[in-house]
Each structure stands twice: as C-alpha cells, then as structure tokens.
Amino acid sequence: MANDINSVVLVGRLTRDSELKFTNSGTAICRFSIAVNRVKRSADQREEEVSYIDIVVWGKQAEVLNPYLVKGRQVCINGELRQSRWEQDGQSRNRIEVVANNVQLLGSSSGQASNADGNGYVPRAQGPKVEPSGSRKPQQYAPAIEDFPGPEQFDDDIPF
C-alpha cells in the first residue's frame, strides 16, 4: 500500500471568535472557522468563491492562541483533514475539519486597534484563568543575563 499524504495549508480570516474548552482530562481544545476566498475568472468576469473551513487546535497551542483568534484575524493554518461520523436522530452525519498542527497569526483583524508597538496583536479580554484539575508548581526560569559577570580582562602579553 502506498503512503498517503494528508496535509493542508490554508490562509484565511476567522469568521467568528475562537471557542476554548477543556476535556475532562484537562486538555485544551480551541475551535474556530475561517473563510478562504478563491477567485474564478472567465472571459470578462471575475467571481469570488468563499469556502468556510472548521479548524480545531489541541493542547498548549490552543490555550496560547485563543486570546488572539478573533473575528477578522488573518491566519495561516498547517494541518490535516479529519472526518468524524456519527448518527443523530437516526440519520448518518459526517463532518470534515482541519486539525491544525501549526497556526501563524498573519495580519491584524480588520478594524482592530493596534497596541503600543503597532503590531496589531491585541488579545481580547479574558475572564479569570481556569486551571485544569491538579495544581501545577510555578515554573523556575533561568537567571537573567544581568546576573552573570561581564567579560574578564584579557592579558595583553599572550604571544598569539
């Protein structure tokens, strides 16, 4: 059997603010949808066709990205297609979504204010942070560069 490839790269704008939820085990899940435009040209006409794609991001990346994923934000998604199948009210249903492995924030959302740096990355307001069950210990960070001594004086009498 040949090795199959399931790889998706999309650039589009969010159609709504992202939604962050946690599984019972505490894993973060961030869901959102993007609109991807495609231009169709024929003779003298130029038509835009829009596709709406559902995206899901898992884990720490979901938690970190959630505040920045607001309606209108342009993003680049690298991921894979995943199909879910289930029965609802006696009818077979299915859904295809992109499971994102990497999400890059591209531009600011249309009409969004910029922060003091002017880079456009202004996260939406958040409520209190909810920690999954089981408290974590505070992280220990490496010492700052100021904590290390400066360069030592070199002996000018070294013959090389």
PDB file of C-alpha atoms in Angstrom:
ATOM      1  CA  MET A   1       0.000   0.000   0.000  1.00  0.00           C
ATOM      2  CA  ALA A   2       1.350   3.436  -0.917  1.00  0.00           C
ATOM      3  CA  ASN A   3       1.983   6.069   1.705  1.00  0.00           C
ATOM      4  CA  ASP A   4      -0.877   8.543   1.592  1.00  0.00           C
ATOM      5  CA  ILE A   5      -0.478  12.247   2.273  1.00  0.00           C
ATOM      6  CA  ASN A   6      -2.940  14.216   4.364  1.00  0.00           C
ATOM      7  CA  SER A   7      -1.570  17.750   4.518  1.00  0.00           C
ATOM      8  CA  VAL A   8      -3.439  21.053   4.377  1.00  0.00           C
ATOM      9  CA  VAL A   9      -2.149  24.633   4.181  1.00  0.00           C
ATOM     10  CA  LEU A  10      -4.760  27.401   4.336  1.00  0.00           C
ATOM     11  CA  VAL A  11      -4.658  31.184   4.644  1.00  0.00           C
ATOM     12  CA  GLY A  12      -7.902  32.884   5.575  1.00  0.00           C
ATOM     13  CA  ARG A  13      -9.734  35.096   8.055  1.00  0.00           C
ATOM     14  CA  LEU A  14     -11.640  33.993  11.147  1.00  0.00           C
ATOM     15  CA  THR A  15     -15.418  34.173  10.734  1.00  0.00           C
ATOM     16  CA  ARG A  16     -16.002  34.362  14.497  1.00  0.00           C
ATOM     17  CA  ASP A  17     -14.053  34.491  17.759  1.00  0.00           C
ATOM     18  CA  SER A  18     -12.488  31.195  18.761  1.00  0.00           C
ATOM     19  CA  GLU A  19     -14.018  28.995  21.451  1.00  0.00           C
ATOM     20  CA  LEU A  20     -11.810  27.374  24.106  1.00  0.00           C
ATOM     21  CA  LYS A  21     -12.947  24.292  26.018  1.00  0.00           C
ATOM     22  CA  PHE A  22     -11.221  21.637  28.096  1.00  0.00           C
ATOM     23  CA  THR A  23     -11.664  17.864  28.034  1.00  0.00           C
ATOM     24  CA  ASN A  24     -12.336  16.005  31.284  1.00  0.00           C
ATOM     25  CA  SER A  25      -8.618  15.230  31.462  1.00  0.00           C
ATOM     26  CA  GLY A  26      -7.716  18.938  31.169  1.00  0.00           C
ATOM     27  CA  THR A  27      -6.589  19.052  27.525  1.00  0.00           C
ATOM     28  CA  ALA A  28      -7.412  22.359  25.839  1.00  0.00           C
ATOM     29  CA  ILE A  29      -9.434  22.415  22.604  1.00  0.00           C
ATOM     30  CA  CYS A  30      -9.769  25.608  20.576  1.00  0.00           C
ATOM     31  CA  ARG A  31     -12.316  25.678  17.735  1.00  0.00           C
ATOM     32  CA  PHE A  32     -12.870  28.344  15.103  1.00  0.00           C
ATOM     33  CA  SER A  33     -13.794  28.751  11.466  1.00  0.00           C
ATOM     34  CA  ILE A  34     -12.010  30.573   8.660  1.00  0.00           C
ATOM     35  CA  ALA A  35     -13.176  31.907   5.307  1.00  0.00           C
ATOM     36  CA  VAL A  36     -10.906  31.178   2.358  1.00  0.00           C
ATOM     37  CA  ASN A  37     -11.531  33.090  -0.876  1.00  0.00           C
ATOM     38  CA  ARG A  38     -10.851  31.798  -4.340  1.00  0.00           C
ATOM     39  CA  VAL A  39     -11.099  33.886  -7.489  1.00  0.00           C
ATOM     40  CA  LYS A  40     -12.752  32.295 -10.525  1.00  0.00           C
ATOM     41  CA  ARG A  41     -12.102  34.038 -13.816  1.00  0.00           C
ATOM     42  CA  SER A  42     -13.939  33.560 -17.039  1.00  0.00           C
ATOM     43  CA  ALA A  43     -13.814  35.721 -20.169  1.00  0.00           C
ATOM     44  CA  ASP A  44     -14.746  39.169 -18.804  1.00  0.00           C
ATOM     45  CA  GLN A  45     -15.943  38.162 -15.339  1.00  0.00           C
ATOM     46  CA  ARG A  46     -14.151  37.813 -12.040  1.00  0.00           C
ATOM     47  CA  GLU A  47     -16.072  35.927  -9.374  1.00  0.00           C
ATOM     48  CA  GLU A  48     -15.069  35.226  -5.780  1.00  0.00           C
ATOM     49  CA  GLU A  49     -15.983  31.904  -4.262  1.00  0.00           C
ATOM     50  CA  VAL A  50     -15.797  31.517  -0.480  1.00  0.00           C
ATOM     51  CA  SER A  51     -15.205  28.286   1.427  1.00  0.00           C
ATOM     52  CA  TYR A  52     -15.804  28.108   5.183  1.00  0.00           C
ATOM     53  CA  ILE A  53     -13.459  25.691   6.938  1.00  0.00           C
ATOM     54  CA  ASP A  54     -13.747  24.474  10.547  1.00  0.00           C
ATOM     55  CA  ILE A  55     -10.426  24.348  12.424  1.00  0.00           C
ATOM     56  CA  VAL A  56      -9.519  22.658  15.720  1.00  0.00           C
ATOM     57  CA  VAL A  57      -6.309  23.191  17.726  1.00  0.00           C
ATOM     58  CA  TRP A  58      -5.341  20.965  20.672  1.00  0.00           C
ATOM     59  CA  GLY A  59      -3.173  21.317  23.775  1.00  0.00           C
ATOM     60  CA  LYS A  60      -0.973  24.178  24.916  1.00  0.00           C
ATOM     61  CA  GLN A  61      -1.070  25.791  21.472  1.00  0.00           C
ATOM     62  CA  ALA A  62      -4.866  26.081  21.837  1.00  0.00           C
ATOM     63  CA  GLU A  63      -4.527  27.891  25.177  1.00  0.00           C
ATOM     64  CA  VAL A  64      -1.841  30.271  23.927  1.00  0.00           C
ATOM     65  CA  LEU A  65      -3.567  31.177  20.652  1.00  0.00           C
ATOM     66  CA  ASN A  66      -7.139  31.530  21.929  1.00  0.00           C
ATOM     67  CA  PRO A  67      -6.963  35.202  23.024  1.00  0.00           C
ATOM     68  CA  TYR A  68      -5.575  36.238  19.631  1.00  0.00           C
ATOM     69  CA  LEU A  69      -8.040  34.327  17.456  1.00  0.00           C
ATOM     70  CA  VAL A  70     -10.695  36.984  16.964  1.00  0.00           C
ATOM     71  CA  LYS A  71     -13.138  37.558  14.128  1.00  0.00           C
ATOM     72  CA  GLY A  72     -11.391  39.038  11.094  1.00  0.00           C
ATOM     73  CA  ARG A  73      -7.855  37.937  12.087  1.00  0.00           C
ATOM     74  CA  GLN A  74      -5.875  36.525   9.171  1.00  0.00           C
ATOM     75  CA  VAL A  75      -4.144  33.225   9.922  1.00  0.00           C
ATOM     76  CA  CYS A  76      -2.100  30.563   8.163  1.00  0.00           C
ATOM     77  CA  ILE A  77      -3.045  27.001   9.120  1.00  0.00           C
ATOM     78  CA  ASN A  78      -0.883  23.912   8.590  1.00  0.00           C
ATOM     79  CA  GLY A  79      -2.627  20.683   9.472  1.00  0.00           C
ATOM     80  CA  GLU A  80      -4.517  17.632   8.295  1.00  0.00           C
ATOM     81  CA  LEU A  81      -8.095  16.765   7.383  1.00  0.00           C
ATOM     82  CA  ARG A  82     -10.070  14.704   9.858  1.00  0.00           C
ATOM     83  CA  GLN A  83     -13.539  13.249   9.228  1.00  0.00           C
ATOM     84  CA  SER A  84     -15.974  12.460  12.034  1.00  0.00           C
ATOM     85  CA  ARG A  85     -19.004  10.210  11.505  1.00  0.00           C
ATOM     86  CA  TRP A  86     -21.967   9.709  13.835  1.00  0.00           C
ATOM     87  CA  GLU A  87     -25.705   9.067  13.910  1.00  0.00           C
ATOM     88  CA  GLN A  88     -28.135  11.727  15.043  1.00  0.00           C
ATOM     89  CA  ASP A  89     -31.879  11.169  15.159  1.00  0.00           C
ATOM     90  CA  GLY A  90     -31.486   8.055  13.023  1.00  0.00           C
ATOM     91  CA  GLN A  91     -29.573   9.866  10.286  1.00  0.00           C
ATOM     92  CA  SER A  92     -25.930   9.349   9.416  1.00  0.00           C
ATOM     93  CA  ARG A  93     -23.955  12.571   9.790  1.00  0.00           C
ATOM     94  CA  ASN A  94     -20.363  13.457   8.993  1.00  0.00           C
ATOM     95  CA  ARG A  95     -18.108  16.444   9.387  1.00  0.00           C
ATOM     96  CA  ILE A  96     -14.718  17.286   7.941  1.00  0.00           C
ATOM     97  CA  GLU A  97     -12.456  19.680   9.823  1.00  0.00           C
ATOM     98  CA  VAL A  98      -8.798  20.638   9.791  1.00  0.00           C
ATOM     99  CA  VAL A  99      -6.769  19.584  12.828  1.00  0.00           C
ATOM    100  CA  ALA A 100      -4.120  22.304  12.992  1.00  0.00           C
ATOM    101  CA  ASN A 101      -0.537  21.354  13.763  1.00  0.00           C
ATOM    102  CA  ASN A 102       0.665  24.944  13.384  1.00  0.00           C
ATOM    103  CA  VAL A 103      -1.203  28.268  13.395  1.00  0.00           C
ATOM    104  CA  GLN A 104       0.509  31.517  12.415  1.00  0.00           C
ATOM    105  CA  LEU A 105      -1.058  34.912  13.048  1.00  0.00           C
ATOM    106  CA  LEU A 106      -0.584  36.978   9.901  1.00  0.00           C
ATOM    107  CA  GLY A 107      -2.206  40.398   9.984  1.00  0.00           C
ATOM    108  CA  SER A 108      -4.390  42.281  12.367  1.00  0.00           C
ATOM    109  CA  SER A 109      -8.102  41.727  12.074  1.00  0.00           C
ATOM    110  CA  SER A 110      -9.923  44.311  10.002  1.00  0.00           C
ATOM    111  CA  GLY A 111     -10.816  47.328  12.098  1.00  0.00           C
ATOM    112  CA  GLN A 112      -8.904  46.089  15.142  1.00  0.00           C
ATOM    113  CA  ALA A 113      -6.900  48.567  17.203  1.00  0.00           C
ATOM    114  CA  SER A 114      -3.153  48.179  17.466  1.00  0.00           C
ATOM    115  CA  ASN A 115      -1.163  48.035  20.655  1.00  0.00           C
ATOM    116  CA  ALA A 116       1.629  50.491  21.511  1.00  0.00           C
ATOM    117  CA  ASP A 117       4.097  48.638  19.278  1.00  0.00           C
ATOM    118  CA  GLY A 118       1.737  48.962  16.329  1.00  0.00           C
ATOM    119  CA  ASN A 119       1.909  45.257  15.520  1.00  0.00           C
ATOM    120  CA  GLY A 120      -1.843  44.726  15.816  1.00  0.00           C
ATOM    121  CA  TYR A 121      -1.653  41.883  18.328  1.00  0.00           C
ATOM    122  CA  VAL A 122      -4.198  42.956  20.887  1.00  0.00           C
ATOM    123  CA  PRO A 123      -5.706  39.951  22.684  1.00  0.00           C
ATOM    124  CA  ARG A 124      -9.382  40.010  23.545  1.00  0.00           C
ATOM    125  CA  ALA A 125     -10.314  40.471  27.186  1.00  0.00           C
ATOM    126  CA  GLN A 126     -10.295  37.276  29.205  1.00  0.00           C
ATOM    127  CA  GLY A 127     -12.069  36.210  32.328  1.00  0.00           C
ATOM    128  CA  PRO A 128     -10.267  34.527  35.194  1.00  0.00           C
ATOM    129  CA  LYS A 129      -7.985  31.708  34.073  1.00  0.00           C
ATOM    130  CA  VAL A 130      -9.393  28.289  34.864  1.00  0.00           C
ATOM    131  CA  GLU A 131      -6.733  25.719  35.680  1.00  0.00           C
ATOM    132  CA  PRO A 132      -7.448  22.061  34.932  1.00  0.00           C
ATOM    133  CA  SER A 133      -7.711  19.765  37.924  1.00  0.00           C
ATOM    134  CA  GLY A 134      -4.434  19.292  39.779  1.00  0.00           C
ATOM    135  CA  SER A 135      -2.435  22.381  40.586  1.00  0.00           C
ATOM    136  CA  ARG A 136       0.901  22.990  38.950  1.00  0.00           C
ATOM    137  CA  LYS A 137       4.097  24.183  40.570  1.00  0.00           C
ATOM    138  CA  PRO A 138       5.333  27.621  39.484  1.00  0.00           C
ATOM    139  CA  GLN A 139       7.936  27.477  36.729  1.00  0.00           C
ATOM    140  CA  GLN A 140      11.544  28.242  37.543  1.00  0.00           C
ATOM    141  CA  TYR A 141      13.131  30.486  34.946  1.00  0.00           C
ATOM    142  CA  ALA A 142      16.790  30.775  34.019  1.00  0.00           C
ATOM    143  CA  PRO A 143      18.639  33.694  35.636  1.00  0.00           C
ATOM    144  CA  ALA A 144      18.653  36.990  33.756  1.00  0.00           C
ATOM    145  CA  ILE A 145      21.725  38.000  31.775  1.00  0.00           C
ATOM    146  CA  GLU A 146      22.392  40.761  34.339  1.00  0.00           C
ATOM    147  CA  ASP A 147      23.029  38.062  36.961  1.00  0.00           C
ATOM    148  CA  PHE A 148      26.189  36.903  35.168  1.00  0.00           C
ATOM    149  CA  PRO A 149      29.549  38.701  35.462  1.00  0.00           C
ATOM    150  CA  GLY A 150      30.803  40.663  32.462  1.00  0.00           C
ATOM    151  CA  PRO A 151      33.754  39.638  30.276  1.00  0.00           C
ATOM    152  CA  GLU A 152      37.039  39.246  32.110  1.00  0.00           C
ATOM    153  CA  GLN A 153      40.055  41.400  31.296  1.00  0.00           C
ATOM    154  CA  PHE A 154      42.446  39.689  28.886  1.00  0.00           C
ATOM    155  CA  ASP A 155      46.205  39.655  29.382  1.00  0.00           C
ATOM    156  CA  ASP A 156      47.801  41.584  26.500  1.00  0.00           C
ATOM    157  CA  ASP A 157      51.110  39.736  26.978  1.00  0.00           C
ATOM    158  CA  ILE A 158      49.842  36.493  25.438  1.00  0.00           C
ATOM    159  CA  PRO A 159      52.175  35.716  22.459  1.00  0.00           C
ATOM    160  CA  PHE A 160      49.478  34.721  19.955  1.00  0.00           C
TER     161      PHE A 160
END
